[in-house]
Tab-separated table of C-alpha atoms and ligand atoms in Angstrom:
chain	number	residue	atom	x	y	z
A	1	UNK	CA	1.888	-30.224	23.869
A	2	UNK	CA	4.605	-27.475	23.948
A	3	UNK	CA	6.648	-27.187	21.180
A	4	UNK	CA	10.630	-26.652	21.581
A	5	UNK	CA	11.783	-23.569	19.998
A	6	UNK	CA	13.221	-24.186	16.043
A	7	UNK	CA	16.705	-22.745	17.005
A	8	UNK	CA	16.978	-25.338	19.965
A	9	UNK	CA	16.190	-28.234	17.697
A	10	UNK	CA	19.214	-27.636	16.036
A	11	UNK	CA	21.188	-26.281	18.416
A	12	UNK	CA	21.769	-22.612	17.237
A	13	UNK	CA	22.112	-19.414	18.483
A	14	UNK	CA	19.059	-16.837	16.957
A	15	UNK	CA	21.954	-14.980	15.355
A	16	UNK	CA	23.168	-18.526	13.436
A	17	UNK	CA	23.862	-17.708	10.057
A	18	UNK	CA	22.223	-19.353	6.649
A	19	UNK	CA	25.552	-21.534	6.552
A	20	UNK	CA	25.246	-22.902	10.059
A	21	UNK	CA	21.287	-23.549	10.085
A	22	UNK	CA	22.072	-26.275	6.962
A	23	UNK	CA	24.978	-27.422	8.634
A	24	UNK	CA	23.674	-28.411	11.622
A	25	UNK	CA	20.591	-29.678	10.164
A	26	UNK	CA	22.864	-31.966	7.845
A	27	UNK	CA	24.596	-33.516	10.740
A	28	UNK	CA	21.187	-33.992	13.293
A	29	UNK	CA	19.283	-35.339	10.540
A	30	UNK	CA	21.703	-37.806	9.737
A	31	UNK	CA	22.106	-38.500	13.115
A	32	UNK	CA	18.150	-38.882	14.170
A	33	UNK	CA	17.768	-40.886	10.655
A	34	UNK	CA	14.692	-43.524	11.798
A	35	UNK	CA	17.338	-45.542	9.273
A	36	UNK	CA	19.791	-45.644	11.831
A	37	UNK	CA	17.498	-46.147	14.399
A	38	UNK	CA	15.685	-49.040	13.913
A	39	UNK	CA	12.825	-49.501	16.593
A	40	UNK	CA	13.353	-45.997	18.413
A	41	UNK	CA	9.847	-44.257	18.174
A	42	UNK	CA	11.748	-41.481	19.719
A	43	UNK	CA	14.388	-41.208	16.939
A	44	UNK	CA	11.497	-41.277	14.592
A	45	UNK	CA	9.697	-38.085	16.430
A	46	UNK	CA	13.233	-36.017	16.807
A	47	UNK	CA	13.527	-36.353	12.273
A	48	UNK	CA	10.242	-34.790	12.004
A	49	UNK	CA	11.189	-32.008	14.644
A	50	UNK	CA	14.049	-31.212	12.671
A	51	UNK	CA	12.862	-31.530	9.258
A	52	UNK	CA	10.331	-28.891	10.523
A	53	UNK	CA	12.899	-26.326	12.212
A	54	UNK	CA	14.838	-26.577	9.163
A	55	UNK	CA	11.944	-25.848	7.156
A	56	UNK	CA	10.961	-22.439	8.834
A	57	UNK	CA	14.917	-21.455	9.627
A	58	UNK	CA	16.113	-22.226	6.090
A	59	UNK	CA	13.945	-19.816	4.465
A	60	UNK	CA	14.302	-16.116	5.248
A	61	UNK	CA	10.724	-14.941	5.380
A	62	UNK	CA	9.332	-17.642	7.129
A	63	UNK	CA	12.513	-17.092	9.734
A	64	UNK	CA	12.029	-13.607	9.966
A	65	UNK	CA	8.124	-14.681	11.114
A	66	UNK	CA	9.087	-17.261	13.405
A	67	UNK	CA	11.389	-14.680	15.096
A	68	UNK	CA	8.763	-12.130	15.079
A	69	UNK	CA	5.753	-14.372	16.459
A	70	UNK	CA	7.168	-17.788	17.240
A	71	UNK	CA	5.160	-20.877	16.363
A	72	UNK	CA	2.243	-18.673	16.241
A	73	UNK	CA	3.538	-17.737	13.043
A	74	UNK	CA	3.186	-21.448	11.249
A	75	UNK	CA	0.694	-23.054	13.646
A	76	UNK	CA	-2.309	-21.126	14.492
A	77	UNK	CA	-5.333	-22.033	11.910
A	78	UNK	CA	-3.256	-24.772	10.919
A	79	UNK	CA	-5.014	-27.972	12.199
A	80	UNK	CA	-3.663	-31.180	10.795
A	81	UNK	CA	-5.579	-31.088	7.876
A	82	UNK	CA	-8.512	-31.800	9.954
A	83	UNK	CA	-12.423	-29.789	8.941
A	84	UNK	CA	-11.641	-28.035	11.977
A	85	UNK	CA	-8.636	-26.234	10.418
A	86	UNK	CA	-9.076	-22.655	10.704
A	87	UNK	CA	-8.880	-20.140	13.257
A	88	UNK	CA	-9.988	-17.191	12.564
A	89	UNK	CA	-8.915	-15.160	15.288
A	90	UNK	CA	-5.917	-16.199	14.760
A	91	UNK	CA	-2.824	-13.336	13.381
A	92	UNK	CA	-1.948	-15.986	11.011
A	93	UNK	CA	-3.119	-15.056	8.048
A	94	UNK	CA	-2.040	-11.493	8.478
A	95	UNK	CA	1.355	-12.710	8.998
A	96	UNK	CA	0.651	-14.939	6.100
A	97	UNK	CA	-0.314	-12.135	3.880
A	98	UNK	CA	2.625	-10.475	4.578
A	99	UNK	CA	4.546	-13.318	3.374
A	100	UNK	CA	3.059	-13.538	0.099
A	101	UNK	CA	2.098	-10.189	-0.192
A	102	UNK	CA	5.237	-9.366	-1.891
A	103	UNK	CA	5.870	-12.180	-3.871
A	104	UNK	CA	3.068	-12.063	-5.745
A	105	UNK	CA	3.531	-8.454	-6.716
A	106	UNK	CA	0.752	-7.275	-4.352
A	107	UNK	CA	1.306	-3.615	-3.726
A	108	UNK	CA	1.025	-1.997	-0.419
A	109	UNK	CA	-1.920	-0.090	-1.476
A	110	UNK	CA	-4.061	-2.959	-2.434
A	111	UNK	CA	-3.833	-5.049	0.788
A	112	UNK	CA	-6.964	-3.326	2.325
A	113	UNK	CA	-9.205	-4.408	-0.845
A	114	UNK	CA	-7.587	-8.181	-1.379
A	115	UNK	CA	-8.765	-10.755	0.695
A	116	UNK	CA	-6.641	-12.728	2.998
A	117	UNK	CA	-4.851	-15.801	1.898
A	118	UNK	CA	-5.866	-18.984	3.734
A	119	UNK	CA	-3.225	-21.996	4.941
A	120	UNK	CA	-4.763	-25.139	4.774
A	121	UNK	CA	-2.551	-28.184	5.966
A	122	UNK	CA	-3.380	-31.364	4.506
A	123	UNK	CA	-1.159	-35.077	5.777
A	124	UNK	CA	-1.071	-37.515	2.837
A	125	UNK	CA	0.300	-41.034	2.401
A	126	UNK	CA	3.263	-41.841	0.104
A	127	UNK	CA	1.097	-43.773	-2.017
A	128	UNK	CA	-1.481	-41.047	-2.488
A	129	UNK	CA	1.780	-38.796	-3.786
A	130	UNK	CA	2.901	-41.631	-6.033
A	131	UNK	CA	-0.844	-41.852	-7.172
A	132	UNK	CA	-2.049	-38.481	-6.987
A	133	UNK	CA	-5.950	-37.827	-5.499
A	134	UNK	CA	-8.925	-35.351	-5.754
A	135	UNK	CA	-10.421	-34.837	-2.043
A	136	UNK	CA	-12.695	-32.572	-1.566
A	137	UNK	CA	-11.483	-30.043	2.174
A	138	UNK	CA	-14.014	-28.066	4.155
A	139	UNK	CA	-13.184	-24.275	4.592
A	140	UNK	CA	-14.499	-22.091	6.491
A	141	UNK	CA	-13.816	-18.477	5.342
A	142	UNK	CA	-15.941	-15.141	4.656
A	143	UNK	CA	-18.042	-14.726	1.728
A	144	UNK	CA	-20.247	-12.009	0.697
A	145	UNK	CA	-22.992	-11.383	3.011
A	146	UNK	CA	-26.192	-12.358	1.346
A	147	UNK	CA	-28.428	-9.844	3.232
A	148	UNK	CA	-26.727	-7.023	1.884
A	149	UNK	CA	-24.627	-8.390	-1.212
A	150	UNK	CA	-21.793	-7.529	0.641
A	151	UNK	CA	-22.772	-3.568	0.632
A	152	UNK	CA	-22.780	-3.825	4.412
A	153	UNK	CA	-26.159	-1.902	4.274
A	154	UNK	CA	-28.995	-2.834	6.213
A	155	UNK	CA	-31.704	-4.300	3.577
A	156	UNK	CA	-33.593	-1.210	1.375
A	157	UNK	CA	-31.116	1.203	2.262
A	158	UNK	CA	-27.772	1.749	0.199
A	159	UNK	CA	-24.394	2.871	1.056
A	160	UNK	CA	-24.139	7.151	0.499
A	161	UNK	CA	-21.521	8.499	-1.402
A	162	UNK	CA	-18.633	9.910	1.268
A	163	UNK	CA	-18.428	13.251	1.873
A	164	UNK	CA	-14.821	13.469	3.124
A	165	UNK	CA	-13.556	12.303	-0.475
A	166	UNK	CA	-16.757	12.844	-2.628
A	167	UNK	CA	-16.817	9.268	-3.617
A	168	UNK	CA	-12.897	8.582	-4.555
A	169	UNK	CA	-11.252	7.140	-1.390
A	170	UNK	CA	-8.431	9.317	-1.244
A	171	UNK	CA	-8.032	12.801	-0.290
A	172	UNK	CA	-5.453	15.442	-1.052
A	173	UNK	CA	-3.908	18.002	1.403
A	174	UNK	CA	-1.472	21.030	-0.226
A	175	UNK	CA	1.780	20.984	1.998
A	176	UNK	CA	3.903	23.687	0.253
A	177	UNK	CA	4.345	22.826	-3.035
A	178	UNK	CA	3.411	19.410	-2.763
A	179	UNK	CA	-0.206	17.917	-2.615
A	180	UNK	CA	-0.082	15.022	-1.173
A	181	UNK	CA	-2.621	11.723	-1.489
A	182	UNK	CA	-3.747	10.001	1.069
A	183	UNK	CA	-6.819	7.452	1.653
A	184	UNK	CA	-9.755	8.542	2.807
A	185	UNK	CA	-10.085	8.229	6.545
A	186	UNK	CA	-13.648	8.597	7.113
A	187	UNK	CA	-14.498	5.330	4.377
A	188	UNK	CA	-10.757	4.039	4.284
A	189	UNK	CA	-11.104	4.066	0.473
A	190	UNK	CA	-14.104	2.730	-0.148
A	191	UNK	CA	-15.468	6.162	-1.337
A	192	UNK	CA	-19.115	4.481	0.515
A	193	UNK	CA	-20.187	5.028	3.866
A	194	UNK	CA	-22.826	3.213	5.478
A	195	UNK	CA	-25.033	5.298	7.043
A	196	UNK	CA	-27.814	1.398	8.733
A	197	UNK	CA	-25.532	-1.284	8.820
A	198	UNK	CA	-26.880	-4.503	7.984
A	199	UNK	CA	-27.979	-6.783	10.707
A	200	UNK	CA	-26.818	-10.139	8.954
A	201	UNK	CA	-23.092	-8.985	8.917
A	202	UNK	CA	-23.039	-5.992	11.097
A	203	UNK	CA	-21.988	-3.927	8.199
A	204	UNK	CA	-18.399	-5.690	7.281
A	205	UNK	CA	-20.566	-6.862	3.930
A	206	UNK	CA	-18.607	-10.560	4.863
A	207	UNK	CA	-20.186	-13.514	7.112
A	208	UNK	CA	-18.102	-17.208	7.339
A	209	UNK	CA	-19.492	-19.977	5.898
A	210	UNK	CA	-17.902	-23.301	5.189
A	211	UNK	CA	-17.207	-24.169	1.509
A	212	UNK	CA	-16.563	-27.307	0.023
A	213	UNK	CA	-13.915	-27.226	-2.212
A	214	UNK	CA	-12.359	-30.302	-4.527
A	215	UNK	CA	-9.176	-30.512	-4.874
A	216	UNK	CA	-6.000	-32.112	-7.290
A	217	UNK	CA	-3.512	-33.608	-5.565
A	218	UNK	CA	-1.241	-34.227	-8.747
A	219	UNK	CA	1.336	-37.338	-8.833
A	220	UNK	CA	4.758	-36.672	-7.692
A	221	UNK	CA	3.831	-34.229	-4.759
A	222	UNK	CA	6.636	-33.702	-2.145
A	223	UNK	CA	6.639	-33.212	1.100
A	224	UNK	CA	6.587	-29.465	1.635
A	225	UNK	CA	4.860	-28.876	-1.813
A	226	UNK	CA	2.219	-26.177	-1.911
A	227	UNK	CA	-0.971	-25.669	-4.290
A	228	UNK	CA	-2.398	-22.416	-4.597
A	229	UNK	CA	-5.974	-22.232	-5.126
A	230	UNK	CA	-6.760	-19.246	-6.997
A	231	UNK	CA	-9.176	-16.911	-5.654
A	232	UNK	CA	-10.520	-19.496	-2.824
A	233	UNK	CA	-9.120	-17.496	-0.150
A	234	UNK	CA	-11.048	-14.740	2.437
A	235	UNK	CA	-13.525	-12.400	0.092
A	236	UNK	CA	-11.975	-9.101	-0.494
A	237	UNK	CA	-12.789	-5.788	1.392
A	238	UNK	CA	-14.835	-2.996	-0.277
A	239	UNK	CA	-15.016	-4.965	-4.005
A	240	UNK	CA	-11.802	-5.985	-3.888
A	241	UNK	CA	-10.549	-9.744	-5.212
A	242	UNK	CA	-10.668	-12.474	-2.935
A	243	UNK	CA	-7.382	-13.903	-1.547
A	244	UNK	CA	-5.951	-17.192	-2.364
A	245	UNK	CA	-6.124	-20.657	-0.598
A	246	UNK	CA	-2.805	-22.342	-0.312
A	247	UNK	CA	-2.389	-26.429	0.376
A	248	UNK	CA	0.703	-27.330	2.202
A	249	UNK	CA	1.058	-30.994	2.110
A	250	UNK	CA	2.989	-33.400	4.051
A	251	UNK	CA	3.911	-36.149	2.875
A	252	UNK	CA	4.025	-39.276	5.512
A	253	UNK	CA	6.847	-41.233	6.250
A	254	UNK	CA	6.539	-44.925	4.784
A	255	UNK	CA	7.141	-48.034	6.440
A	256	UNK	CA	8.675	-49.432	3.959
A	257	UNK	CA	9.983	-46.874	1.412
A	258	UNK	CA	12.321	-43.930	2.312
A	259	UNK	CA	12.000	-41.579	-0.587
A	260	UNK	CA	14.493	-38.844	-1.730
A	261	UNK	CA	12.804	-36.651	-4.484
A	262	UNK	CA	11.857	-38.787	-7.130
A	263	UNK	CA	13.994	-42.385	-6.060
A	264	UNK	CA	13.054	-44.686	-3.395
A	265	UNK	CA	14.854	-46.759	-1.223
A	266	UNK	CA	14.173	-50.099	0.519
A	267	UNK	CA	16.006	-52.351	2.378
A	268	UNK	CA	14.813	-56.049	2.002
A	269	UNK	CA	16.297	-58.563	4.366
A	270	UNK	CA	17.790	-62.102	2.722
A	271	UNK	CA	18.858	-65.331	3.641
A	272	UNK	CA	22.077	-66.264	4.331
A	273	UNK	CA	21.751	-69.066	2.193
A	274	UNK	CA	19.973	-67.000	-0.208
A	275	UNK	CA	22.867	-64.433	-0.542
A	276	UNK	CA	25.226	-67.351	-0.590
A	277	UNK	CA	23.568	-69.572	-3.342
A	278	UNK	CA	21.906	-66.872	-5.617
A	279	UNK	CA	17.780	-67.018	-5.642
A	280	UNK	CA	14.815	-64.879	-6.150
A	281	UNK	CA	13.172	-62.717	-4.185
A	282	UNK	CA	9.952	-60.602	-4.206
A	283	UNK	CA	10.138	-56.586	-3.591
A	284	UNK	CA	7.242	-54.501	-3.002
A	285	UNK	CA	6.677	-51.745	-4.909
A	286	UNK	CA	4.806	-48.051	-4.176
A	287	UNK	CA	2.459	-49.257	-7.240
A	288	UNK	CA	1.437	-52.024	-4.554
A	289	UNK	CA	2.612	-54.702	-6.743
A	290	UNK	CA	5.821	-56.846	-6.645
A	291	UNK	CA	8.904	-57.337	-8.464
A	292	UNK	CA	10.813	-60.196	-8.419
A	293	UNK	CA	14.529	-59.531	-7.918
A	294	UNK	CA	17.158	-62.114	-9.150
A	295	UNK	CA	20.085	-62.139	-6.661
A	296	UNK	CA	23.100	-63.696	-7.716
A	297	UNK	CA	25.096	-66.115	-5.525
A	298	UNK	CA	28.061	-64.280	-3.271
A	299	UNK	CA	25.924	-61.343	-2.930
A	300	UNK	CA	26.758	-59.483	-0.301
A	301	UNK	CA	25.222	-57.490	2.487
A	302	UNK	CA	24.370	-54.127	1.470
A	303	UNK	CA	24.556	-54.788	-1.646
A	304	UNK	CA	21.422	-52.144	-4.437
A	305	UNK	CA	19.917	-53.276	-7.003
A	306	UNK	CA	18.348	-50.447	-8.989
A	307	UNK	CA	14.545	-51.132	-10.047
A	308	UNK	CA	14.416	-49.004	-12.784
A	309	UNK	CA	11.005	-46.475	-12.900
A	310	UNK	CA	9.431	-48.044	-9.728
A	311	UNK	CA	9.970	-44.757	-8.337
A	312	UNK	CA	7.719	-42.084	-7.962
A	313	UNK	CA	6.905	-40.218	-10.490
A	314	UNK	CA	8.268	-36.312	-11.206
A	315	UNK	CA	5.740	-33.504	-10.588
A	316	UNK	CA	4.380	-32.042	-13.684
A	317	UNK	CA	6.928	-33.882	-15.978
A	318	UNK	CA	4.649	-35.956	-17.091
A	319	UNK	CA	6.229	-39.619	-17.392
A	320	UNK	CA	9.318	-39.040	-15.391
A	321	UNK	CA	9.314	-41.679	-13.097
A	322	UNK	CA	12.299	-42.149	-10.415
A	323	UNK	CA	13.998	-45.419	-9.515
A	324	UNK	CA	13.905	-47.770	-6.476
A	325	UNK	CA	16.772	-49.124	-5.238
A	326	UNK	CA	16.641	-52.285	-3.210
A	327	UNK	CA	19.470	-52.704	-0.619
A	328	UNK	CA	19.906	-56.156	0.289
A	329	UNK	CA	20.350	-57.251	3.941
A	330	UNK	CA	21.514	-60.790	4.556
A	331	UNK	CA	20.036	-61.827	8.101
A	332	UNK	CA	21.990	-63.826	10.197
A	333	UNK	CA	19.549	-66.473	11.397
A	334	UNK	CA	18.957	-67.071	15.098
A	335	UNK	CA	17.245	-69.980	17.301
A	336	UNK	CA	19.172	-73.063	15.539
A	337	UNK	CA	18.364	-76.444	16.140
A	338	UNK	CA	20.602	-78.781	17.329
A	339	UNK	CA	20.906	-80.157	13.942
A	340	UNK	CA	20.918	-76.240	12.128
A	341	UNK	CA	23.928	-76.023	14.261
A	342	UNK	CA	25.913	-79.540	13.572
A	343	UNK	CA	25.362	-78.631	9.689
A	344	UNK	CA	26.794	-75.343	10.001
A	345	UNK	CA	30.386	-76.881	11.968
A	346	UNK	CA	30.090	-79.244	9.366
A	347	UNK	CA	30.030	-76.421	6.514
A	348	UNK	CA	32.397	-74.461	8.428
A	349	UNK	CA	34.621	-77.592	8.930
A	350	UNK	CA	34.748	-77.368	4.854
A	351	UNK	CA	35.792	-74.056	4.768
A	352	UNK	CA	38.477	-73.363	2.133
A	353	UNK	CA	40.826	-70.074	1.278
A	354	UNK	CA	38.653	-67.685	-1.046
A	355	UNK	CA	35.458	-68.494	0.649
A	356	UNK	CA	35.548	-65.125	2.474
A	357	UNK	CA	37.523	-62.920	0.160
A	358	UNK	CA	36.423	-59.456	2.751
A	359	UNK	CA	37.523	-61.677	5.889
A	360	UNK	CA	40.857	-62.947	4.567
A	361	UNK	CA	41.759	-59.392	3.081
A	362	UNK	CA	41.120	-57.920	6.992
A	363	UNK	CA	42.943	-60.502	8.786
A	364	UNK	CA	45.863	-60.116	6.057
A	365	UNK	CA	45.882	-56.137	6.912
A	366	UNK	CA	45.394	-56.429	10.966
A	367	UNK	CA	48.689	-59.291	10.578
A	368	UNK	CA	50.661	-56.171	8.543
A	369	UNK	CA	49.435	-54.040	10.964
A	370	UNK	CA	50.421	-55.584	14.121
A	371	UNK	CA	53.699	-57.060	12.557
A	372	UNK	CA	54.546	-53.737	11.817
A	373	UNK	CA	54.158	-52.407	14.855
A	374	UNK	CA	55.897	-54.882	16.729
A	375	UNK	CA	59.274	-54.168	14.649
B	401	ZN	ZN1	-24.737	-7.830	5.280
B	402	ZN	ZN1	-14.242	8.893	1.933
């Protein structure tokens, strides 16, 4: 399936500014809200689309990729958090490695000895970011070759000292008064030169192998949320440290919750009768347990109650839990009997004033209105 380009989703020109790319998300994603469209699959599909083209275009590196290499840039080794998630051939995790490169102080010089960092995208449930987990993901990724010990040299044979730089990786070249540095082009720095490659790994010192890794989802994980595993990423090049594995998680939309950071929100439908006489009624909560909620008579449509710490809980303030708030929906019941329907004329027959405080109130203001008008 082709994907649309991010600046179509939400309608912007390449050259929109920081401003405009939150502004027009605001206004599609309140628009394409699976909340307002109740039932529309399609409505449902367009949210994530532009949840995700906000997500690359509101963030200046991650733009700055997506203009360079498109969704290349996000996509490639980035199976749904499926085994199968890594593509090695991929530019990904060069592009990647240019994104954190810098943020993590990495300097220039050291890229060619760290390993790459790896992207590994994993889909949970709400309820498994309410509860937290430890899964264990399958990656496959370079390790030291174990024929060579990641020397590179065929088995009984060693690496020889270069001769370009004598052993140091770099070498120096006078240009006036200035000597100038440079790394060694002949072992490009690794000071080693390996005179019978080593058949296992054809002399890169690396082969790929899948790992098994376990891993802590903590409580309170957002969609969006990353977690950097230290040191699990590609092995480094000539000794250097490996790179780091990083977890993006997304977090699944609920059927019943809608969750905005660390509240939820639910909409529970009521009986007329119900709203009109006062009763209880029983809410689910993330937990999977239920609350009973005491609604008072003459409640009204739309109407919260606030379930205080039935949230989700904060990540990595430990004991902050959000709230849920219920938003009550009277139904209007449908399919009446024949009898349903003589009790309601007979109810309605015993209407009196203050019954419907909201209709009186409008009919007073559209008779002001019109009377006015009139004049
Ligand atoms: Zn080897
Ligand atoms: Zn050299």
């Amino acid at each position: 399936m082709s994907k649309q380009c991010y600046y179509d989703v939400l309608g912007l020109a390449r050259s929109a500014s920081p401003e405009e790319v939150k502004g027009a998300y605001r206004k599609l994603a309140k628009e394409h809200h699976p909340d307002r469209n109740p039932g529309n699959n399609g409505a449902d599909h367009k949210f994530k689309e532009i949840n995700e083209a906000y997500e690359i275009l509101k963030d200046p590196n991650r733009r700055a990729a997506y203009d360079r290499f498109g969704h290349a840039a996000f996509e490639n080794g980035a199976g749904r958090g499926g085994p199968q998630g890594f593509d090695f051939a991929s530019s990904f995790t060069d592009v990647f490695d240019d994104l954190f490169g810098e943020m993590m102080g990495g300097k220039r010089g050291r890229r060619h000895n760290r390993g790459s960092d790896l992207r590994y995208n994993m889909e949970i449930t709400l309820e498994e970011a309410f509860r937290g987990k430890t899964t264990e993901i399958h990656v496959p990724t370079l390790v030291l070759c174990e024929g060579c010990g990641g020397s590179g040299a065929e088995h009984g044979t060693k690496p020889e000292t270069c001769g370009a730089c004598a052993g140091h990786g770099k070498v120096r070249a006078s240009q006036g008064f200035f000597t100038i540095e440079r790394t060694c082009p002949k072992c490009r720095g690794a000071g080693r030169v390996v005179r019978h490659p080593c058949r296992d790994c054809s002399g890169s010192g690396h082969t790929q192998k899948e790992r098994t890794l376990s891993v802590d989802i903590p409580m309170g994980v957002e969609d969006g949320t990353r977690i950097r595993l230290s040191g699990e990423g590609q092995a480094g090049m000539n000794g250097g440290p490996p790179g780091d594995l990083y977890i993006f998680l997304s977090v699944q939309q609920h059927q019943i919750f809608q969750r905005d950071a660390q509240d939820l929100y639910c909409h529970v439908p009521v009986s007329f009768v119900t709203a009109s006489l006062g009763g209880d009624v029983e809410v689910p909560t993330i937990s999977g347990g239920r609350v009973k909620v005491t609604i008072p008579d003459g409640t009204q449509t739309g109407h919260q109650f606030k379930l205080r710490g039935k949230g989700m809980p904060v990540l990595k303030a430990h004991g902050h839990v959000g709230d849920l708030f219920v938003e009550v929906r009277v139904e209007t019941p449908v399919k009446l009997s024949k009898r349903q329907k003589e009790l309601l004329k007979a109810f309605e027959a015993e209407a009196h004033q203050g019954n419907q405080p909201e209709t009186e109130g409008f009919f007073a203001k559209v008779k002001d209105f019109l009377g006015g008008k009139a004049n």
